Coordinates of C-alpha atoms in Angstrom, one line a residue:
M1 CA 48.4 -37.4 90.5
E2 CA 49.9 -40.2 88.4
G3 CA 53.4 -41.5 87.8
Y4 CA 56.3 -41.0 90.2
F5 CA 58.6 -38.1 91.0
A6 CA 61.6 -36.9 93.0
V7 CA 60.4 -35.1 96.1
S8 CA 63.5 -33.8 97.8
T9 CA 67.3 -34.0 98.3
Q10 CA 69.3 -33.5 101.5
A11 CA 72.9 -33.5 102.5
K12 CA 74.3 -36.3 104.7
T13 CA 78.0 -36.1 105.6
S14 CA 79.6 -35.5 102.2
K15 CA 77.0 -37.2 100.0
K16 CA 73.6 -36.1 98.7
T17 CA 70.8 -38.6 98.9
V18 CA 67.8 -38.4 96.7
F19 CA 64.5 -39.4 98.2
A20 CA 62.4 -40.6 95.3
V21 CA 58.8 -41.6 95.3
L22 CA 58.4 -44.8 93.4
G23 CA 55.0 -46.0 92.6
L24 CA 51.7 -44.6 91.4
L25 CA 50.0 -42.3 94.0
A26 CA 46.6 -42.6 92.3
V27 CA 47.1 -46.4 92.0
V28 CA 48.1 -47.6 95.4
G29 CA 47.5 -44.6 97.5
V30 CA 50.8 -45.1 99.3
V31 CA 54.0 -43.2 98.9
A32 CA 57.0 -45.5 99.0
T33 CA 60.1 -43.5 99.8
I34 CA 63.3 -45.1 98.8
A35 CA 66.8 -43.7 99.3
V36 CA 69.0 -44.0 96.2
T37 CA 72.1 -42.2 95.1
S38 CA 71.7 -39.3 92.7
S39 CA 73.9 -41.1 90.1
S40 CA 71.4 -44.1 89.9
A41 CA 68.1 -42.3 90.4
S42 CA 67.7 -40.7 87.0
P43 CA 67.9 -43.9 84.8
A44 CA 65.6 -45.8 87.0
L45 CA 63.0 -43.1 87.1
A46 CA 63.3 -42.4 83.4
Q47 CA 62.7 -46.1 82.7
F48 CA 59.7 -46.2 85.0
A49 CA 58.2 -43.1 83.3
F50 CA 58.8 -44.5 79.9
E51 CA 57.0 -47.8 80.8
E52 CA 54.1 -45.9 82.3
Q53 CA 53.7 -43.8 79.1
E54 CA 53.8 -47.0 77.1
F55 CA 51.0 -48.3 79.3
R56 CA 49.0 -45.1 78.8
D57 CA 49.5 -45.4 75.1
Y58 CA 48.4 -49.0 75.3
M59 CA 45.2 -48.1 77.1
D60 CA 44.4 -45.5 74.5
E61 CA 45.0 -47.8 71.6
Y62 CA 42.9 -50.6 72.9
Q63 CA 40.4 -48.4 74.7
K64 CA 41.1 -49.8 78.1
S65 CA 39.7 -48.4 81.3
Y66 CA 39.8 -49.8 84.9
E67 CA 37.3 -49.5 87.7
S68 CA 39.6 -48.5 90.5
D69 CA 43.1 -47.2 91.2
E70 CA 44.0 -50.6 92.6
E71 CA 43.0 -52.4 89.4
Y72 CA 45.0 -49.8 87.4
G73 CA 48.1 -50.6 89.5
M74 CA 47.6 -54.4 89.1
R75 CA 47.2 -54.1 85.3
F76 CA 50.2 -51.8 85.0
K77 CA 52.3 -54.3 86.9
I78 CA 51.1 -57.2 84.7
F79 CA 51.8 -55.1 81.6
R80 CA 55.3 -54.3 82.7
D81 CA 56.0 -58.0 83.4
N82 CA 54.6 -59.0 80.0
L83 CA 56.6 -56.2 78.3
A84 CA 59.8 -57.4 80.0
Y85 CA 59.1 -60.9 78.8
I86 CA 58.5 -59.7 75.2
R87 CA 61.8 -57.7 75.2
I88 CA 63.8 -60.6 76.5
F89 CA 62.3 -63.1 74.1
N90 CA 62.8 -60.8 71.1
S91 CA 66.5 -60.2 72.1
L92 CA 67.3 -63.9 71.9
G93 CA 67.3 -64.1 68.1
N94 CA 64.3 -66.4 67.7
S95 CA 62.8 -67.0 64.2
W96 CA 59.7 -65.1 65.3
T97 CA 59.0 -62.2 67.6
L98 CA 56.4 -61.2 70.2
G99 CA 54.5 -58.0 70.4
V100 CA 51.9 -56.2 72.5
N101 CA 48.2 -56.8 71.8
Q102 CA 44.9 -56.4 73.7
F103 CA 45.8 -59.2 76.1
A104 CA 49.0 -57.6 77.4
D105 CA 47.4 -56.5 80.7
M106 CA 46.3 -60.0 81.5
S107 CA 48.3 -62.7 83.2
F108 CA 48.5 -66.1 81.5
S109 CA 46.4 -67.7 84.2
E110 CA 43.7 -65.1 83.6
F111 CA 43.9 -65.5 79.8
K112 CA 43.7 -69.3 80.1
A113 CA 40.7 -69.2 82.5
K114 CA 38.8 -66.7 80.3
Y115 CA 39.5 -67.8 76.8
L116 CA 40.3 -71.5 77.1
P117 CA 37.4 -73.3 78.7
T118 CA 38.3 -76.4 80.7
K119 CA 34.8 -78.0 80.7
F120 CA 35.6 -80.0 77.5
Q121 CA 38.3 -82.5 78.1
P122 CA 40.5 -83.7 75.2
K123 CA 38.5 -86.2 73.2
E124 CA 39.7 -89.6 72.1
A125 CA 40.6 -89.6 68.4
T126 CA 38.3 -92.2 66.8
N127 CA 38.1 -90.8 63.3
V128 CA 41.7 -91.0 62.3
V129 CA 43.0 -91.5 58.8
M130 CA 46.8 -92.1 58.3
L131 CA 48.2 -89.9 55.6
D132 CA 51.2 -90.4 53.3
E133 CA 54.3 -88.9 54.9
V134 CA 56.7 -89.6 52.1
S135 CA 56.0 -86.7 49.8
V136 CA 55.4 -84.1 52.4
P137 CA 57.1 -80.7 51.7
S138 CA 59.5 -79.3 54.2
Q139 CA 57.3 -76.2 54.5
V140 CA 54.0 -74.7 53.2
D141 CA 52.5 -71.3 53.6
W142 CA 48.8 -71.4 52.8
T143 CA 48.4 -67.6 53.2
T144 CA 50.4 -67.1 50.0
K145 CA 48.2 -69.6 48.2
G146 CA 45.0 -67.6 49.1
A147 CA 43.6 -70.3 51.4
V148 CA 43.5 -68.3 54.6
T149 CA 41.1 -65.5 55.7
P150 CA 42.4 -62.5 57.7
V151 CA 43.1 -62.8 61.4
K152 CA 40.0 -62.8 63.6
N153 CA 39.3 -62.0 67.3
Q154 CA 37.1 -64.2 69.4
G155 CA 36.7 -61.4 72.0
N156 CA 35.3 -62.2 75.5
C157 CA 33.9 -65.5 74.6
G158 CA 35.2 -69.1 75.0
S159 CA 34.6 -69.9 71.3
C160 CA 38.1 -70.9 70.2
W161 CA 36.5 -74.2 68.9
A162 CA 34.3 -72.3 66.5
F163 CA 37.2 -70.3 65.1
S164 CA 39.3 -73.5 64.7
T165 CA 36.4 -75.0 62.8
T166 CA 35.8 -72.1 60.4
G167 CA 39.5 -71.8 59.7
S168 CA 39.8 -75.4 58.6
V169 CA 36.6 -75.4 56.6
E170 CA 37.5 -72.1 54.9
G171 CA 40.7 -73.6 53.7
A172 CA 39.1 -76.9 52.6
W173 CA 36.4 -75.1 50.8
F174 CA 39.0 -73.0 48.9
L175 CA 41.1 -76.0 48.0
A176 CA 38.0 -77.8 46.7
G177 CA 37.9 -75.1 44.0
H178 CA 35.6 -72.5 45.5
T179 CA 36.1 -68.8 46.2
L180 CA 37.6 -68.2 49.7
V181 CA 34.9 -67.0 52.0
S182 CA 35.0 -66.0 55.7
L183 CA 32.6 -68.3 57.5
S184 CA 30.4 -67.5 60.5
E185 CA 31.6 -68.5 64.0
Q186 CA 28.5 -66.8 65.4
E187 CA 26.3 -69.4 63.7
L188 CA 28.2 -72.2 65.4
V189 CA 28.1 -70.4 68.7
D190 CA 24.3 -69.8 68.5
C191 CA 23.1 -72.8 66.5
S192 CA 25.2 -76.0 67.2
S193 CA 24.2 -76.7 70.9
S194 CA 22.2 -79.7 69.9
Y195 CA 25.4 -81.2 68.6
G196 CA 27.1 -80.9 72.0
N197 CA 28.6 -77.4 71.9
Q198 CA 27.9 -74.8 74.5
G199 CA 28.5 -71.5 72.8
C200 CA 30.8 -69.2 74.8
N201 CA 31.3 -71.9 77.4
G202 CA 33.2 -74.2 75.1
G203 CA 32.8 -76.8 72.4
L204 CA 34.5 -79.3 70.1
M205 CA 35.6 -79.0 66.5
D206 CA 34.2 -82.4 65.8
N207 CA 30.8 -81.4 67.0
A208 CA 30.9 -78.3 64.8
F209 CA 31.9 -80.4 61.8
K210 CA 28.9 -82.6 62.4
Y211 CA 26.7 -79.5 62.5
I212 CA 28.1 -78.2 59.2
I213 CA 27.8 -81.6 57.5
A214 CA 24.1 -81.6 58.4
Q215 CA 23.3 -77.9 58.1
G216 CA 26.0 -76.2 56.1
I217 CA 27.4 -72.9 57.3
T218 CA 26.8 -69.3 56.2
S219 CA 29.2 -66.4 55.8
E220 CA 30.7 -64.1 58.3
A221 CA 29.2 -61.2 56.4
N222 CA 25.7 -62.6 56.7
Y223 CA 25.9 -63.8 60.3
A224 CA 28.3 -61.4 62.0
Y225 CA 30.3 -62.3 65.2
T226 CA 29.1 -60.7 68.4
A227 CA 31.1 -62.7 71.0
V228 CA 27.9 -63.4 72.9
Q229 CA 25.7 -66.5 72.6
A230 CA 22.2 -65.7 71.4
T231 CA 19.2 -67.5 69.9
C232 CA 20.0 -69.2 66.6
N233 CA 19.0 -67.0 63.7
K234 CA 17.6 -69.7 61.4
A235 CA 16.9 -67.3 58.6
K236 CA 20.5 -66.3 58.4
A237 CA 21.8 -69.8 59.0
S238 CA 19.7 -71.1 56.1
Q239 CA 21.8 -69.0 53.6
V240 CA 24.5 -71.6 53.2
S241 CA 27.9 -70.4 52.0
A242 CA 29.9 -73.6 52.4
T243 CA 29.5 -77.3 53.1
I244 CA 31.6 -80.3 53.9
S245 CA 30.8 -84.0 53.5
K246 CA 33.1 -85.5 56.1
Y247 CA 36.0 -84.9 58.4
T248 CA 38.9 -86.8 59.9
D249 CA 41.1 -86.4 63.0
V250 CA 44.9 -86.2 63.1
A251 CA 46.6 -89.1 64.7
P252 CA 47.3 -88.0 68.3
D253 CA 50.9 -87.3 69.4
N254 CA 52.2 -87.8 65.9
I255 CA 54.2 -84.8 64.5
S256 CA 54.7 -86.4 61.1
Q257 CA 51.0 -86.9 60.6
L258 CA 50.3 -83.3 61.7
Q259 CA 52.9 -82.1 59.1
A260 CA 51.2 -84.3 56.5
T261 CA 47.8 -82.9 57.4
V262 CA 49.0 -79.3 57.2
A263 CA 50.6 -79.9 53.9
Q264 CA 47.2 -81.1 52.5

């Protein structure tokens, strides 16, 4: 049985006490009996029921399943915590809002460990070019200018470096006068190990740029993303869709240079 429910009421002097079962019987296997007054029981139970239904809907939408009742309980608790954070943040009137996605049942420490590999330490910027900061616009939206492909999902693979690389090359390729094309992260995951990258275990954008300078890069449509490192498909990789001739790094810890770079 899932959810929680009121199990009984009884009289004590002149007051009625509701004994409510709070928790998930199928989750923790333990019934926690908490005495609350009848005037406060209904709102608390209703809120809990609402949140569990949200979690059930979330599981359906993102096709989630858990191996045990204990894991279900843990994921539900994390989901509730993340949902509370989202609601508080969105109530503060910020210029942007948060929402639930497929990672809402993960803690930040889990997300960081799984999707942000720590094997590669921040590199020293040695290829820096200082840009003009005088004529930088106060804002720029490259999506409205047609320079950005749709949002992608790296899945269960530490390939953020490959997505960062394709995103910047896609924009540069478009701004150089070509048709916008979604480029293949999978090619970088599978084929750029000789340049220092390690597929789903991490990599660096600079290493990926060096690969593209030497080899070019094919399209997403030709070499689809699988979120698993495999043997390089040289036949697909040879069908080049975009190239670059050089790259530069942004000056570290310099917000003005970052702004000038984005504006370019």
